[in-house]
Amino acid sequence: MPDNLKSAVFKADRFDPGLNLTYAEMASHYGTAILPARPYKPCDKSKVEVAVQVAQRWVLARLRNRRFFSLADLNAAIRRLVDELNMRVMRGYGASRADLFATIDRPNLQCLPPEPYMFARWKRARVAPDYHVEVDSSWYSVPFGLIRQEVDVRVCGAVVEIFHRGQRVASHPRCPSRRSHVTVPEHMPSAHRHYAEWTPARVLAQAAKLGPSVAAFCEAVMSDRPHPEQGFRSCLGVLALAKSYEPARLDAACRRGLSIRARSVVSIRSILKNGLDRAFLEDEPEPFPLHHPNIRGRGYYH
């Protein structure tokens, strides 16, 4: 019966509390039931709270004036006092804590699971238009039909598992490097691209509206990936830069990015931020001389 701390209960509710998935998985592994205390009801945990008080009075208070020179001696002294405390007869029960444990708790104890518990980390993610979800700066594929859907990601050891509505839809070996793609070809069949909201043709069409170099850069990004969809995220990031910079500057930045073989939105953003795109801006044509009857020009004086 835990308290409603965030590491155990992410939504406190009297009838249907929301448990932390990692905490609930550990309890399920050991066959333990979790019944969180009701909010603002300290009586639900009264036995636990008074146990702390009993330990302070009968263990800590009796050792407060003693000095120990090793951890082993301290543990031995605590063990003697704890055994003495457990053998004391409680007035309300007519038995000691050791007697109650031997008659009630020990017969109902279960054996430990054959496999040790492995800590797993859970997170909620939304599937991107490129059929991938982000985990620790790497991207893992899911079936293409889950685009824009929310999924639960379980990271345990060297395995990344992805669940949708409680059903596992993908499992990948965890990638040790950063900014890498782990893709199962069956998750992104090219024959089903027209079902996606974003397609390579649509990305190039949007990029062409900002300039030919933007379209060429996006095409190069998708061509360098095993699957064109893996480049969607970088291309959409480049298109989003048009909200902060003029199309001419963005096109010049992409032209410079192509010249240095850049393939990430970070490089284009850095070029724009440092003004390195100005050298690739096309020179504006000189204005034609102004003709007006009141302007005589230099030929008038000859």
Short mmCIF file of C-alpha atoms in Angstrom, two decimals:
data_model
loop_
_atom_site.label_atom_id
_atom_site.label_comp_id
_atom_site.label_asym_id
_atom_site.label_seq_id
_atom_site.Cartn_x
_atom_site.Cartn_y
_atom_site.Cartn_z
CA MET A 1 0.00 0.00 0.00
CA PRO A 2 2.18 2.87 -1.23
CA ASP A 3 1.54 6.55 -0.88
CA ASN A 4 0.56 8.57 -3.97
CA LEU A 5 4.10 9.56 -4.88
CA LYS A 6 4.77 10.22 -8.56
CA SER A 7 7.24 7.33 -8.90
CA ALA A 8 4.42 4.91 -8.03
CA VAL A 9 1.09 6.62 -8.87
CA PHE A 10 0.89 9.17 -11.67
CA LYS A 11 -2.89 9.76 -11.21
CA ALA A 12 -4.35 9.58 -7.74
CA ASP A 13 -7.92 8.29 -7.74
CA ARG A 14 -9.94 6.60 -5.05
CA PHE A 15 -11.45 3.98 -7.35
CA ASP A 16 -9.10 3.68 -10.35
CA PRO A 17 -5.60 5.05 -9.63
CA GLY A 18 -3.13 5.26 -12.51
CA LEU A 19 0.02 3.29 -11.66
CA ASN A 20 3.48 3.95 -12.99
CA LEU A 21 4.05 1.25 -15.62
CA THR A 22 7.57 0.43 -14.43
CA TYR A 23 6.36 0.12 -10.84
CA ALA A 24 3.34 -2.00 -11.84
CA GLU A 25 5.55 -4.28 -13.96
CA MET A 26 7.85 -4.91 -11.01
CA ALA A 27 4.88 -5.77 -8.79
CA SER A 28 3.51 -8.12 -11.44
CA HIS A 29 6.89 -9.85 -11.73
CA TYR A 30 6.89 -10.64 -7.99
CA GLY A 31 3.15 -11.39 -7.82
CA THR A 32 2.44 -8.41 -5.56
CA ALA A 33 -0.78 -6.42 -5.45
CA ILE A 34 -0.60 -2.62 -5.36
CA LEU A 35 -3.36 -0.80 -3.46
CA PRO A 36 -2.41 2.89 -3.20
CA ALA A 37 -3.64 4.79 -0.18
CA ARG A 38 -6.59 7.09 -0.70
CA PRO A 39 -5.68 10.75 -1.11
CA TYR A 40 -5.78 12.67 2.18
CA LYS A 41 -6.48 9.47 4.17
CA PRO A 42 -3.47 8.90 6.48
CA CYS A 43 -5.37 6.16 8.29
CA ASP A 44 -4.77 3.89 5.28
CA LYS A 45 -1.06 3.78 6.16
CA SER A 46 -1.29 3.99 9.95
CA LYS A 47 0.54 0.71 10.59
CA VAL A 48 3.44 1.78 8.40
CA GLU A 49 3.70 5.19 10.03
CA VAL A 50 3.64 3.82 13.58
CA ALA A 51 6.25 1.20 12.65
CA VAL A 52 8.67 4.02 11.92
CA GLN A 53 7.95 5.50 15.34
CA VAL A 54 8.49 2.13 17.05
CA ALA A 55 11.84 1.65 15.29
CA GLN A 56 12.97 5.11 16.35
CA ARG A 57 12.06 4.50 19.98
CA TRP A 58 13.32 0.94 20.41
CA VAL A 59 16.33 0.96 18.08
CA LEU A 60 17.64 4.43 17.28
CA ALA A 61 16.99 5.90 20.72
CA ARG A 62 18.86 3.07 22.44
CA LEU A 63 21.89 3.47 20.18
CA ARG A 64 22.07 7.26 20.12
CA ASN A 65 24.87 7.46 22.78
CA ARG A 66 26.99 4.58 21.48
CA ARG A 67 29.96 4.95 19.16
CA PHE A 68 30.81 2.36 16.51
CA PHE A 69 34.05 2.00 14.58
CA SER A 70 32.84 -0.30 11.78
CA LEU A 71 29.69 -0.88 9.83
CA ALA A 72 29.66 -4.54 10.83
CA ASP A 73 29.53 -3.66 14.54
CA LEU A 74 26.68 -1.19 13.93
CA ASN A 75 24.67 -3.76 11.95
CA ALA A 76 25.21 -6.38 14.66
CA ALA A 77 23.91 -4.02 17.34
CA ILE A 78 20.88 -3.11 15.22
CA ARG A 79 20.18 -6.80 14.58
CA ARG A 80 20.09 -7.61 18.31
CA LEU A 81 17.68 -4.77 19.04
CA VAL A 82 15.43 -5.62 16.08
CA ASP A 83 15.23 -9.27 17.18
CA GLU A 84 14.39 -8.13 20.70
CA LEU A 85 11.71 -5.78 19.33
CA ASN A 86 10.14 -8.54 17.22
CA MET A 87 9.99 -10.89 20.23
CA ARG A 88 8.14 -8.35 22.43
CA VAL A 89 4.52 -9.30 23.06
CA MET A 90 2.10 -6.64 21.78
CA ARG A 91 -0.74 -5.86 24.17
CA GLY A 92 -3.39 -5.48 21.47
CA TYR A 93 -2.65 -8.88 19.91
CA GLY A 94 -1.36 -10.99 22.79
CA ALA A 95 1.48 -12.17 20.54
CA SER A 96 4.79 -10.87 19.25
CA ARG A 97 5.58 -9.70 15.75
CA ALA A 98 7.68 -12.82 15.20
CA ASP A 99 4.73 -15.06 16.20
CA LEU A 100 2.35 -13.26 13.84
CA PHE A 101 4.85 -13.52 11.01
CA ALA A 102 5.34 -17.25 11.58
CA THR A 103 1.60 -18.00 11.74
CA ILE A 104 0.14 -15.57 9.18
CA ASP A 105 2.75 -14.28 6.76
CA ARG A 106 5.24 -17.13 6.31
CA PRO A 107 2.69 -19.76 5.18
CA ASN A 108 1.47 -17.42 2.44
CA LEU A 109 4.83 -16.37 1.10
CA GLN A 110 5.55 -17.26 -2.53
CA CYS A 111 8.79 -18.44 -4.02
CA LEU A 112 10.88 -15.91 -5.88
CA PRO A 113 10.48 -15.96 -9.69
CA PRO A 114 13.04 -18.11 -11.51
CA GLU A 115 14.20 -15.11 -13.55
CA PRO A 116 15.48 -11.95 -11.87
CA TYR A 117 13.58 -8.72 -12.38
CA MET A 118 14.98 -6.47 -15.11
CA PHE A 119 14.30 -2.77 -14.82
CA ALA A 120 12.34 -1.41 -17.78
CA ARG A 121 11.70 2.21 -18.67
CA TRP A 122 8.38 3.23 -20.24
CA LYS A 123 7.56 6.35 -22.22
CA ARG A 124 4.66 7.63 -24.30
CA ALA A 125 5.45 8.65 -27.89
CA ARG A 126 3.61 9.63 -31.06
CA VAL A 127 4.45 7.96 -34.37
CA ALA A 128 5.94 10.47 -36.81
CA PRO A 129 5.13 10.67 -40.55
CA ASP A 130 8.25 8.61 -41.26
CA TYR A 131 6.82 5.54 -39.42
CA HIS A 132 9.34 5.92 -36.58
CA VAL A 133 9.31 6.83 -32.90
CA GLU A 134 12.18 8.53 -31.10
CA VAL A 135 13.94 6.77 -28.22
CA ASP A 136 17.18 8.16 -26.76
CA SER A 137 17.99 10.17 -29.91
CA SER A 138 17.48 7.16 -32.19
CA TRP A 139 14.46 6.20 -34.28
CA TYR A 140 12.67 2.84 -34.42
CA SER A 141 10.09 1.83 -37.00
CA VAL A 142 6.50 0.71 -36.42
CA PRO A 143 3.85 -0.52 -38.88
CA PHE A 144 2.88 2.24 -41.30
CA GLY A 145 -0.77 2.14 -40.24
CA LEU A 146 0.09 3.70 -36.87
CA ILE A 147 1.14 7.09 -38.24
CA ARG A 148 0.08 9.90 -35.85
CA GLN A 149 -1.01 7.33 -33.24
CA GLU A 150 0.19 7.35 -29.64
CA VAL A 151 2.15 4.29 -28.57
CA ASP A 152 3.88 3.06 -25.41
CA VAL A 153 7.59 2.36 -25.66
CA ARG A 154 9.32 -0.09 -23.30
CA VAL A 155 13.11 0.08 -23.06
CA CYS A 156 14.61 -2.89 -21.22
CA GLY A 157 18.28 -3.74 -21.50
CA ALA A 158 19.18 -4.21 -25.17
CA VAL A 159 15.56 -4.41 -26.43
CA VAL A 160 13.10 -1.69 -27.44
CA GLU A 161 9.45 -2.79 -27.56
CA ILE A 162 6.55 -0.70 -28.85
CA PHE A 163 2.95 -1.27 -27.76
CA HIS A 164 -0.29 0.11 -29.12
CA ARG A 165 -3.36 -0.27 -26.92
CA GLY A 166 -1.64 -2.96 -24.89
CA GLN A 167 -0.56 -5.04 -27.90
CA ARG A 168 3.07 -5.27 -28.95
CA VAL A 169 3.46 -4.04 -32.52
CA ALA A 170 7.25 -3.84 -32.88
CA SER A 171 10.42 -5.08 -31.21
CA HIS A 172 13.94 -3.90 -32.05
CA PRO A 173 17.46 -4.42 -30.72
CA ARG A 174 18.51 -1.25 -28.98
CA CYS A 175 20.86 0.86 -31.06
CA PRO A 176 24.01 1.83 -29.10
CA SER A 177 24.78 4.85 -31.28
CA ARG A 178 22.88 8.13 -31.43
CA ARG A 179 20.90 9.60 -34.34
CA SER A 180 20.48 6.22 -36.04
CA HIS A 181 17.50 4.55 -37.68
CA VAL A 182 16.44 0.97 -36.94
CA THR A 183 13.94 -0.04 -39.61
CA VAL A 184 12.09 -3.23 -40.44
CA PRO A 185 11.31 -3.24 -44.19
CA GLU A 186 7.87 -4.74 -43.56
CA HIS A 187 6.92 -1.65 -41.57
CA MET A 188 7.37 0.74 -44.51
CA PRO A 189 6.39 -0.91 -47.77
CA SER A 190 6.75 1.44 -50.73
CA ALA A 191 3.51 0.13 -52.19
CA HIS A 192 1.59 1.76 -49.33
CA ARG A 193 3.17 5.21 -49.42
CA HIS A 194 0.02 6.81 -50.74
CA TYR A 195 -1.68 6.01 -47.42
CA ALA A 196 0.69 8.29 -45.54
CA GLU A 197 -0.05 11.94 -45.01
CA TRP A 198 3.42 12.87 -46.30
CA THR A 199 4.97 11.28 -49.39
CA PRO A 200 8.30 11.97 -51.11
CA ALA A 201 6.45 13.72 -53.94
CA ARG A 202 4.59 15.98 -51.54
CA VAL A 203 7.78 16.86 -49.65
CA LEU A 204 9.55 17.80 -52.90
CA ALA A 205 6.54 19.80 -54.07
CA GLN A 206 6.53 21.83 -50.84
CA ALA A 207 10.29 22.32 -51.05
CA ALA A 208 10.08 23.50 -54.70
CA LYS A 209 7.83 26.37 -53.61
CA LEU A 210 10.71 27.73 -51.51
CA GLY A 211 13.38 27.37 -54.17
CA PRO A 212 15.10 24.86 -56.45
CA SER A 213 18.01 24.39 -54.04
CA VAL A 214 15.61 23.53 -51.22
CA ALA A 215 14.03 20.85 -53.39
CA ALA A 216 17.46 19.55 -54.42
CA PHE A 217 18.58 19.41 -50.78
CA CYS A 218 15.46 17.49 -49.70
CA GLU A 219 15.88 15.07 -52.59
CA ALA A 220 19.52 14.48 -51.60
CA VAL A 221 18.50 13.84 -47.97
CA MET A 222 15.92 11.21 -48.96
CA SER A 223 18.27 9.63 -51.51
CA ASP A 224 20.99 9.10 -48.91
CA ARG A 225 18.69 7.06 -46.62
CA PRO A 226 17.84 3.37 -47.03
CA HIS A 227 14.17 4.40 -47.13
CA PRO A 228 12.99 7.82 -48.33
CA GLU A 229 10.64 8.07 -45.36
CA GLN A 230 13.62 8.18 -43.01
CA GLY A 231 14.48 11.59 -44.44
CA PHE A 232 11.02 13.07 -43.86
CA ARG A 233 11.93 14.41 -40.44
CA SER A 234 14.96 16.32 -41.74
CA CYS A 235 13.05 17.62 -44.76
CA LEU A 236 10.15 18.84 -42.64
CA GLY A 237 12.64 20.57 -40.38
CA VAL A 238 14.12 22.41 -43.36
CA LEU A 239 10.66 23.45 -44.53
CA ALA A 240 9.86 24.73 -41.05
CA LEU A 241 12.82 27.14 -41.29
CA ALA A 242 10.78 29.16 -43.80
CA LYS A 243 8.79 30.51 -40.84
CA SER A 244 11.90 32.27 -39.50
CA TYR A 245 13.89 33.08 -42.65
CA GLU A 246 13.11 34.44 -46.09
CA PRO A 247 12.77 31.88 -48.90
CA ALA A 248 15.74 33.42 -50.75
CA ARG A 249 18.02 32.95 -47.75
CA LEU A 250 16.74 29.43 -47.17
CA ASP A 251 17.37 28.53 -50.81
CA ALA A 252 20.89 29.99 -50.59
CA ALA A 253 21.56 28.06 -47.37
CA CYS A 254 20.47 24.82 -49.03
CA ARG A 255 22.73 25.63 -52.00
CA ARG A 256 25.65 26.01 -49.61
CA GLY A 257 24.61 22.83 -47.79
CA LEU A 258 24.68 20.90 -51.06
CA SER A 259 28.17 22.25 -51.80
CA ILE A 260 29.52 20.91 -48.49
CA ARG A 261 27.47 17.67 -48.68
CA ALA A 262 25.40 18.51 -45.59
CA ARG A 263 22.43 16.22 -44.96
CA SER A 264 20.84 17.48 -41.74
CA VAL A 265 18.58 20.32 -40.72
CA VAL A 266 21.11 21.24 -38.04
CA SER A 267 23.63 22.19 -40.73
CA ILE A 268 21.12 24.37 -42.60
CA ARG A 269 20.06 26.07 -39.37
CA SER A 270 23.71 26.77 -38.52
CA ILE A 271 24.35 28.24 -41.98
CA LEU A 272 21.41 30.61 -41.60
CA LYS A 273 22.25 31.53 -38.02
CA ASN A 274 25.84 32.47 -38.89
CA GLY A 275 24.96 34.24 -42.13
CA LEU A 276 27.00 31.85 -44.28
CA ASP A 277 24.23 31.79 -46.87
CA ARG A 278 24.81 35.39 -47.98
CA ALA A 279 27.74 34.44 -50.19
CA PHE A 280 25.38 32.20 -52.17
CA LEU A 281 22.69 34.81 -52.67
CA GLU A 282 22.33 35.86 -56.30
CA ASP A 283 23.58 39.36 -56.99
CA GLU A 284 20.74 41.76 -57.63
CA PRO A 285 20.85 43.36 -61.10
CA GLU A 286 21.91 46.99 -61.24
CA PRO A 287 18.96 49.36 -61.71
CA PHE A 288 18.53 50.96 -65.11
CA PRO A 289 19.40 54.70 -65.32
CA LEU A 290 16.47 56.96 -64.71
CA HIS A 291 15.26 58.89 -67.81
CA HIS A 292 13.46 62.17 -67.16
CA PRO A 293 13.26 65.47 -69.17
CA ASN A 294 14.52 67.47 -66.19
CA ILE A 295 17.64 65.32 -65.84
CA ARG A 296 20.14 66.46 -68.49
CA GLY A 297 22.95 63.97 -67.87
CA ARG A 298 26.66 64.40 -68.48
CA GLY A 299 26.26 64.64 -72.29
CA TYR A 300 24.37 67.93 -72.02
CA TYR A 301 27.54 69.90 -71.16
CA HIS A 302 29.45 68.73 -74.25
#
